[in-house]
Amino acid sequence: MCRIIACANQKGGVGKTTTALNLAAALAEKGFPTLIVDLDPQGNATVTFGLDPEDLQATVADVLLGKDFDPRYAIYKRDRLHLIPATLELEQVAVNLHAVRLREHRLDRALMLLREQYDFIFIDCPPSIGVLTENALVAADEVIIPVDMGFYAMVGITQVLGTMEDIRETLNPNLKICGFLPTKVEHQSAFAQEIIGKLHEHFNGHVFNTVIRLCHRLQEAPSHGMTIFEYDRESPAAEDYNTLALEVMRWTSNPDQPLDN
Ligand SMILES: Nc1ncnc2c1ncn2[C@@H]1O[C@H](COP(=O)(O)OP(=O)(O)OP(=O)(O)O)[C@@H](O)[C@H]1O
Ligand SMILES: [Mg+2]
């Protein structure tokens, strides 16, 4: 059964794109057909996937706006890892969507047609609330919330939980938290340990056991259009995203189980 998982957090730079891409790549390597939907006009996932934004026949903008557009025409493939790209054009589409009826359901409707082809679909959300993130949260079964170890981490979480609650009340009552994911973790940092401690205290059962360590190889990989597995398979980040993939596989086979036990 296909799981649709949004990577969301209004706070910028916390690792949403890095997680969507490398977790998807880890699952694809394990044999699961996996799709990434780039829903951010910045197009970071698209570029890291190795695509040139100037050279795309179709993007997620066509999926959202084209009434009878077949989403399969916007899929780009690398083995079992597939991607629907985004470009800056998506910013204008988000504005145009405001005049469209049932605008928050556009992505959901398109992904219905693709569910049968994939085991996992990851949606990379922009760092803002608005019609794009709303589309992601209506289409998703669950949400991964990457949390970096910065001072404002908990503020970002409050915002994303508030948005999820609104969507649950109105548009997608079945939306679940898959897990909070600590990112850019320096194990020797007392501040990082304090934030991870707070996550467990407030969201017991919804925090991944896996943490993604601070790893500079992760910053370099996108400039080569590569996932961490292609760029440096021996890096700590490759190990962490592999472990996360196993944890996600375990959780999705039984989503009622708490994560940390
Ligand atoms: N574990 C990590 N260690 C080191 N650098 C990281 C790690 N995770 C992400 N980064 C780097 O941090 C920056 C932000 O990451 P990323 O683009 O994934 O965040 P984001 O939440 O998608 O950002 P935005 O909100 O702008 O979409 C990138 O340069 C990325 O390479
Ligand atoms: Mg991003």
Short mmCIF file of N, CA and C in Angstrom, two decimals, residues 75-153:
data_model
loop_
_atom_site.label_atom_id
_atom_site.label_comp_id
_atom_site.label_asym_id
_atom_site.label_seq_id
_atom_site.Cartn_x
_atom_site.Cartn_y
_atom_site.Cartn_z
N ILE A 75 6.64 13.12 -14.70
CA ILE A 75 7.54 12.29 -13.88
C ILE A 75 8.88 12.08 -14.58
N TYR A 76 9.96 12.34 -13.85
CA TYR A 76 11.31 12.08 -14.34
C TYR A 76 11.87 10.91 -13.55
N LYS A 77 12.64 10.03 -14.22
CA LYS A 77 12.96 8.75 -13.58
C LYS A 77 14.47 8.50 -13.50
N ARG A 78 14.88 7.98 -12.35
CA ARG A 78 16.23 7.41 -12.20
C ARG A 78 16.06 6.09 -11.49
N ASP A 79 16.07 5.01 -12.24
CA ASP A 79 15.75 3.68 -11.70
C ASP A 79 14.41 3.71 -10.97
N ARG A 80 14.46 3.28 -9.69
CA ARG A 80 13.20 3.22 -8.93
C ARG A 80 12.87 4.55 -8.26
N LEU A 81 13.78 5.53 -8.38
CA LEU A 81 13.56 6.84 -7.75
C LEU A 81 13.04 7.82 -8.81
N HIS A 82 11.83 8.32 -8.61
CA HIS A 82 11.21 9.21 -9.58
C HIS A 82 10.92 10.57 -8.94
N LEU A 83 10.77 11.59 -9.78
CA LEU A 83 10.53 12.93 -9.24
C LEU A 83 9.62 13.75 -10.16
N ILE A 84 8.71 14.47 -9.54
CA ILE A 84 7.96 15.50 -10.27
C ILE A 84 8.60 16.84 -9.89
N PRO A 85 9.18 17.54 -10.87
CA PRO A 85 9.99 18.72 -10.54
C PRO A 85 9.18 19.99 -10.32
N ALA A 86 9.87 20.98 -9.75
CA ALA A 86 9.29 22.31 -9.57
C ALA A 86 10.29 23.36 -10.05
N THR A 87 9.76 24.47 -10.52
CA THR A 87 10.60 25.62 -10.86
C THR A 87 9.95 26.86 -10.25
N LEU A 88 10.59 28.00 -10.44
CA LEU A 88 10.07 29.26 -9.90
C LEU A 88 8.66 29.57 -10.37
N GLU A 89 8.31 29.01 -11.54
CA GLU A 89 6.97 29.21 -12.10
C GLU A 89 5.89 28.83 -11.06
N LEU A 90 6.24 27.92 -10.17
CA LEU A 90 5.28 27.45 -9.17
C LEU A 90 4.78 28.58 -8.26
N GLU A 91 5.61 29.58 -8.09
CA GLU A 91 5.23 30.71 -7.24
C GLU A 91 3.98 31.40 -7.82
N GLN A 92 3.99 31.62 -9.14
CA GLN A 92 2.86 32.26 -9.81
C GLN A 92 1.64 31.34 -9.79
N VAL A 93 1.90 30.05 -9.94
CA VAL A 93 0.79 29.08 -9.92
C VAL A 93 0.07 29.15 -8.58
N ALA A 94 0.87 29.30 -7.51
CA ALA A 94 0.26 29.38 -6.18
C ALA A 94 -0.67 30.59 -6.10
N VAL A 95 -0.30 31.68 -6.74
CA VAL A 95 -1.15 32.86 -6.77
C VAL A 95 -2.41 32.58 -7.60
N ASN A 96 -2.21 31.99 -8.79
CA ASN A 96 -3.36 31.72 -9.67
C ASN A 96 -4.34 30.73 -9.06
N LEU A 97 -3.82 29.83 -8.25
CA LEU A 97 -4.69 28.80 -7.65
C LEU A 97 -5.75 29.42 -6.74
N HIS A 98 -5.47 30.61 -6.23
CA HIS A 98 -6.42 31.21 -5.30
C HIS A 98 -7.80 31.41 -5.91
N ALA A 99 -7.85 31.49 -7.24
CA ALA A 99 -9.15 31.68 -7.89
C ALA A 99 -9.81 30.36 -8.27
N VAL A 100 -9.15 29.25 -7.92
CA VAL A 100 -9.64 27.95 -8.38
C VAL A 100 -10.45 27.26 -7.29
N ARG A 101 -11.56 26.65 -7.69
CA ARG A 101 -12.41 25.94 -6.74
C ARG A 101 -11.69 24.67 -6.25
N LEU A 102 -11.88 24.31 -5.02
CA LEU A 102 -11.24 23.12 -4.43
C LEU A 102 -9.72 23.12 -4.64
N ARG A 103 -9.13 24.32 -4.50
CA ARG A 103 -7.71 24.48 -4.83
C ARG A 103 -6.80 23.63 -3.95
N GLU A 104 -7.22 23.36 -2.71
CA GLU A 104 -6.35 22.59 -1.80
C GLU A 104 -6.31 21.10 -2.17
N HIS A 105 -7.20 20.67 -3.08
CA HIS A 105 -7.31 19.24 -3.39
C HIS A 105 -6.60 18.86 -4.69
N ARG A 106 -5.96 19.83 -5.33
CA ARG A 106 -5.38 19.58 -6.65
C ARG A 106 -4.35 18.46 -6.63
N LEU A 107 -3.41 18.52 -5.68
CA LEU A 107 -2.35 17.52 -5.63
C LEU A 107 -2.92 16.16 -5.22
N ASP A 108 -3.81 16.18 -4.25
CA ASP A 108 -4.45 14.95 -3.78
C ASP A 108 -5.07 14.20 -4.96
N ARG A 109 -5.80 14.94 -5.80
CA ARG A 109 -6.48 14.31 -6.92
C ARG A 109 -5.47 13.70 -7.89
N ALA A 110 -4.40 14.44 -8.14
CA ALA A 110 -3.39 13.94 -9.09
C ALA A 110 -2.68 12.70 -8.53
N LEU A 111 -2.37 12.72 -7.22
CA LEU A 111 -1.62 11.59 -6.65
C LEU A 111 -2.48 10.33 -6.54
N MET A 112 -3.79 10.51 -6.46
CA MET A 112 -4.69 9.33 -6.50
C MET A 112 -4.37 8.46 -7.70
N LEU A 113 -4.06 9.12 -8.82
CA LEU A 113 -3.80 8.39 -10.07
C LEU A 113 -2.46 7.68 -10.02
N LEU A 114 -1.58 8.07 -9.09
CA LEU A 114 -0.23 7.51 -9.05
C LEU A 114 -0.01 6.53 -7.92
N ARG A 115 -0.95 6.51 -6.97
CA ARG A 115 -0.76 5.68 -5.77
C ARG A 115 -0.41 4.23 -6.10
N GLU A 116 -1.03 3.71 -7.15
CA GLU A 116 -0.83 2.28 -7.45
C GLU A 116 0.58 1.97 -7.91
N GLN A 117 1.27 2.99 -8.43
CA GLN A 117 2.61 2.76 -9.01
C GLN A 117 3.72 2.79 -7.98
N TYR A 118 3.44 3.32 -6.78
CA TYR A 118 4.53 3.57 -5.83
C TYR A 118 4.25 2.97 -4.45
N ASP A 119 5.35 2.65 -3.73
CA ASP A 119 5.23 2.26 -2.32
C ASP A 119 5.30 3.49 -1.44
N PHE A 120 6.10 4.48 -1.85
CA PHE A 120 6.24 5.72 -1.08
C PHE A 120 6.19 6.91 -2.01
N ILE A 121 5.47 7.95 -1.57
CA ILE A 121 5.52 9.25 -2.26
C ILE A 121 5.88 10.29 -1.20
N PHE A 122 6.98 11.01 -1.43
CA PHE A 122 7.39 12.08 -0.51
C PHE A 122 7.10 13.43 -1.14
N ILE A 123 6.53 14.32 -0.34
CA ILE A 123 6.27 15.68 -0.84
C ILE A 123 7.19 16.63 -0.10
N ASP A 124 8.02 17.35 -0.86
CA ASP A 124 8.93 18.33 -0.26
C ASP A 124 8.22 19.69 -0.21
N CYS A 125 7.87 20.13 1.00
CA CYS A 125 7.08 21.36 1.16
C CYS A 125 7.97 22.60 1.19
N PRO A 126 7.41 23.75 0.80
CA PRO A 126 8.14 25.02 0.95
C PRO A 126 8.13 25.46 2.41
N PRO A 127 9.01 26.39 2.79
CA PRO A 127 9.05 26.84 4.19
C PRO A 127 8.02 27.93 4.46
N SER A 128 6.78 27.68 4.13
CA SER A 128 5.72 28.68 4.36
C SER A 128 4.38 27.96 4.43
N ILE A 129 3.42 28.65 5.03
CA ILE A 129 2.04 28.13 4.96
C ILE A 129 1.41 28.81 3.78
N GLY A 130 0.51 28.12 3.13
CA GLY A 130 -0.14 28.70 1.97
C GLY A 130 -0.72 27.56 1.17
N VAL A 131 -1.16 27.87 -0.02
CA VAL A 131 -1.91 26.88 -0.78
C VAL A 131 -1.04 25.67 -1.16
N LEU A 132 0.27 25.87 -1.29
CA LEU A 132 1.13 24.73 -1.66
C LEU A 132 1.24 23.74 -0.50
N THR A 133 1.58 24.27 0.69
CA THR A 133 1.66 23.38 1.86
C THR A 133 0.29 22.76 2.15
N GLU A 134 -0.77 23.53 1.96
CA GLU A 134 -2.11 22.96 2.17
C GLU A 134 -2.38 21.80 1.23
N ASN A 135 -1.98 21.95 -0.04
CA ASN A 135 -2.12 20.84 -0.99
C ASN A 135 -1.37 19.61 -0.52
N ALA A 136 -0.15 19.85 0.02
CA ALA A 136 0.66 18.72 0.50
C ALA A 136 -0.04 18.01 1.66
N LEU A 137 -0.56 18.79 2.60
CA LEU A 137 -1.14 18.18 3.81
C LEU A 137 -2.51 17.54 3.53
N VAL A 138 -3.18 17.96 2.49
CA VAL A 138 -4.43 17.31 2.10
C VAL A 138 -4.13 15.98 1.40
N ALA A 139 -3.05 15.97 0.61
CA ALA A 139 -2.71 14.75 -0.13
C ALA A 139 -2.04 13.70 0.75
N ALA A 140 -1.39 14.15 1.84
CA ALA A 140 -0.53 13.24 2.62
C ALA A 140 -1.32 12.33 3.56
N ASP A 141 -0.74 11.14 3.81
CA ASP A 141 -1.24 10.28 4.88
C ASP A 141 -0.60 10.70 6.19
N GLU A 142 0.67 11.09 6.10
CA GLU A 142 1.39 11.48 7.31
C GLU A 142 2.49 12.49 7.01
N VAL A 143 3.06 13.02 8.10
CA VAL A 143 4.03 14.11 7.96
C VAL A 143 5.29 13.77 8.74
N ILE A 144 6.43 13.99 8.10
CA ILE A 144 7.71 13.98 8.81
C ILE A 144 8.10 15.43 9.05
N ILE A 145 8.44 15.74 10.29
CA ILE A 145 8.80 17.13 10.63
C ILE A 145 10.28 17.17 11.01
N PRO A 146 11.13 17.56 10.07
CA PRO A 146 12.54 17.71 10.43
C PRO A 146 12.70 18.90 11.36
N VAL A 147 13.53 18.71 12.39
CA VAL A 147 13.75 19.77 13.38
C VAL A 147 15.25 19.97 13.52
N ASP A 148 15.73 21.17 13.20
CA ASP A 148 17.16 21.38 13.37
C ASP A 148 17.44 21.79 14.82
N MET A 149 18.69 21.87 15.14
CA MET A 149 19.05 22.04 16.56
C MET A 149 19.28 23.52 16.90
N GLY A 150 18.55 24.40 16.22
CA GLY A 150 18.71 25.84 16.46
C GLY A 150 17.78 26.34 17.56
N PHE A 151 18.02 27.58 17.93
CA PHE A 151 17.28 28.19 19.03
C PHE A 151 15.77 28.25 18.77
N TYR A 152 15.38 28.44 17.49
CA TYR A 152 13.95 28.63 17.18
C TYR A 152 13.23 27.33 16.82
N ALA A 153 13.89 26.20 17.07
CA ALA A 153 13.32 24.91 16.65
C ALA A 153 11.90 24.70 17.17
#
